[in-house]
PDB file of C-alpha atoms in Angstrom:
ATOM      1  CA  UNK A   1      20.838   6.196  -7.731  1.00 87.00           C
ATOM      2  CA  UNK A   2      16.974   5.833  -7.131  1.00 87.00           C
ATOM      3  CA  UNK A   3      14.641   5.855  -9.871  1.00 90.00           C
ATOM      4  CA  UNK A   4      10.993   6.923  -9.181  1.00 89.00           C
ATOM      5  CA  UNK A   5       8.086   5.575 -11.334  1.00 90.00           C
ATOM      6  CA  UNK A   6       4.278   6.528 -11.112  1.00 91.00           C
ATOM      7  CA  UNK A   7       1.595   3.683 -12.640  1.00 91.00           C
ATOM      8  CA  UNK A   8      -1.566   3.977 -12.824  1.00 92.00           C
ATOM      9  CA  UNK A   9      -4.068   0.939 -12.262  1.00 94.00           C
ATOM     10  CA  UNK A  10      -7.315   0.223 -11.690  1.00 95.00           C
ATOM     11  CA  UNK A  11      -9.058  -2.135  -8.823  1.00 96.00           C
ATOM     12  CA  UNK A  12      -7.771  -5.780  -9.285  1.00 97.00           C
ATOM     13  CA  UNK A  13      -5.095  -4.810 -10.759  1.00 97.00           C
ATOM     14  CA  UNK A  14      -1.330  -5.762  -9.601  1.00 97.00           C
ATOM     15  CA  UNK A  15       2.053  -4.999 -10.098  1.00 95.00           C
ATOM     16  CA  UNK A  16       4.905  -7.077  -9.727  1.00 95.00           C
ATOM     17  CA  UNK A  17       8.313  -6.090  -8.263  1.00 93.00           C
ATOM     18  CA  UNK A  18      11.213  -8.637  -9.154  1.00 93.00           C
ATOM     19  CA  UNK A  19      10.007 -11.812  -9.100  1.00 94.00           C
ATOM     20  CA  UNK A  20       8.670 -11.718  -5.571  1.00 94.00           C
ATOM     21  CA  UNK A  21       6.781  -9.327  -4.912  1.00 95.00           C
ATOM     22  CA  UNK A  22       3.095  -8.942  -6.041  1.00 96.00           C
ATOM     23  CA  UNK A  23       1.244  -5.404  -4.887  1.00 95.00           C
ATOM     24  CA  UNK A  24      -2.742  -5.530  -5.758  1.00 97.00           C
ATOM     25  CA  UNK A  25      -5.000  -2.866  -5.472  1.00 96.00           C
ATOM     26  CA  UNK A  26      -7.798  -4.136  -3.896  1.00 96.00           C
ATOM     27  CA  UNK A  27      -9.733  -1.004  -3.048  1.00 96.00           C
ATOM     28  CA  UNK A  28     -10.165   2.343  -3.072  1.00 94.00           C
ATOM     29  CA  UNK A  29     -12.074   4.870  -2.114  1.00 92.00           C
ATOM     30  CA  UNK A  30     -11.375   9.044  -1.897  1.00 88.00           C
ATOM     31  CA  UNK A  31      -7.702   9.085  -0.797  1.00 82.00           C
ATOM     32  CA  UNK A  32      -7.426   5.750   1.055  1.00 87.00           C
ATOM     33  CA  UNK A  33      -6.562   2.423  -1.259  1.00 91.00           C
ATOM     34  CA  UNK A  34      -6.363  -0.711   0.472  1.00 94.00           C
ATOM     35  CA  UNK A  35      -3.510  -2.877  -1.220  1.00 94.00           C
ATOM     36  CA  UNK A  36      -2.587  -6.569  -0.831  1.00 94.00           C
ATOM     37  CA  UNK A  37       1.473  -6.893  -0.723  1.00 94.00           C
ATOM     38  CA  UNK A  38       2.067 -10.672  -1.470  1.00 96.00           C
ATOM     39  CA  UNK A  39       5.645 -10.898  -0.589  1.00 95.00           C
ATOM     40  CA  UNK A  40       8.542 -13.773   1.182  1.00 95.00           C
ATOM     41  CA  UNK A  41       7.437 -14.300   4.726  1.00 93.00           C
ATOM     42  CA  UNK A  42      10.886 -12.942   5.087  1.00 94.00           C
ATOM     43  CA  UNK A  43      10.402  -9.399   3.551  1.00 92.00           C
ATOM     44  CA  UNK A  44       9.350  -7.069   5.472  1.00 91.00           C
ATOM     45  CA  UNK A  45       6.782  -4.344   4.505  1.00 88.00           C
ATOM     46  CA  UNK A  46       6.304  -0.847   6.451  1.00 87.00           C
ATOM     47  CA  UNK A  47       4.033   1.878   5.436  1.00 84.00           C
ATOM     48  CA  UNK A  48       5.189   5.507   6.013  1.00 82.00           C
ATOM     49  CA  UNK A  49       3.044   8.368   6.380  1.00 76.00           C
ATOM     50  CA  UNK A  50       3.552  12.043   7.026  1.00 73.00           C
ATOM     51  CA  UNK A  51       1.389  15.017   7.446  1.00 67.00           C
ATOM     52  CA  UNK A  52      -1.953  14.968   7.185  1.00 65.00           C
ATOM     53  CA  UNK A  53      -2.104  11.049   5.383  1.00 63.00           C
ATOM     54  CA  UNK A  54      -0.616  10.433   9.286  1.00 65.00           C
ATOM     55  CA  UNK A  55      -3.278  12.307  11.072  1.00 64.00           C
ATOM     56  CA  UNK A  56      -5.653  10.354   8.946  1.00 65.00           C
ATOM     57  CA  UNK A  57      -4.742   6.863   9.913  1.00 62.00           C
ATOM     58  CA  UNK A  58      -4.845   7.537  13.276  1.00 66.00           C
ATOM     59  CA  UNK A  59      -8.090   8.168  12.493  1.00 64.00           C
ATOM     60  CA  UNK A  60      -8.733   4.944  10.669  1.00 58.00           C
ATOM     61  CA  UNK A  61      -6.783   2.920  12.708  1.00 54.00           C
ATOM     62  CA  UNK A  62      -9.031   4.209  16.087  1.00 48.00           C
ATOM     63  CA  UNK A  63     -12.271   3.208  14.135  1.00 49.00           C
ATOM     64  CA  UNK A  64     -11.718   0.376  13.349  1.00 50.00           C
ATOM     65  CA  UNK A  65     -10.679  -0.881  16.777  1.00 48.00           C
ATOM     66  CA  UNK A  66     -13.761   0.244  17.986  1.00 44.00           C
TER      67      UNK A  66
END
């Protein structure tokens, strides 16, 4: 069974997951929030995106490149 939680915080603020895992939000700004993931070097972390979030980073991602 999964369990799905919303939180709401505020820049410079973190939440912890087990006693690992540390996720800060660092910035954000319209629909785009930058996040810090402290984690094991070990753990990997992926972001997913679909639809029009997808289309979006592309656009990011090509900007910043350049």
């Amino acid at each position: 069974m999964q369990i799905t939680r919303h939180f709401d915080i505020k820049v410079g603020e973190s939440l912890s997951i087990g006693n690992d895992v540390t996720v800060t939000l660092q910035k954000k700004s319209g629909q785009l929030a930058r996040l810090t993931v402290d984690r094991p070097e070990n753990m990997r972390v992926e972001v997913n995106r679909t639809g029009a979030a997808a289309q979006a980073a592309k656009g990011i991602a090509y900007r910043q490149q350049a």
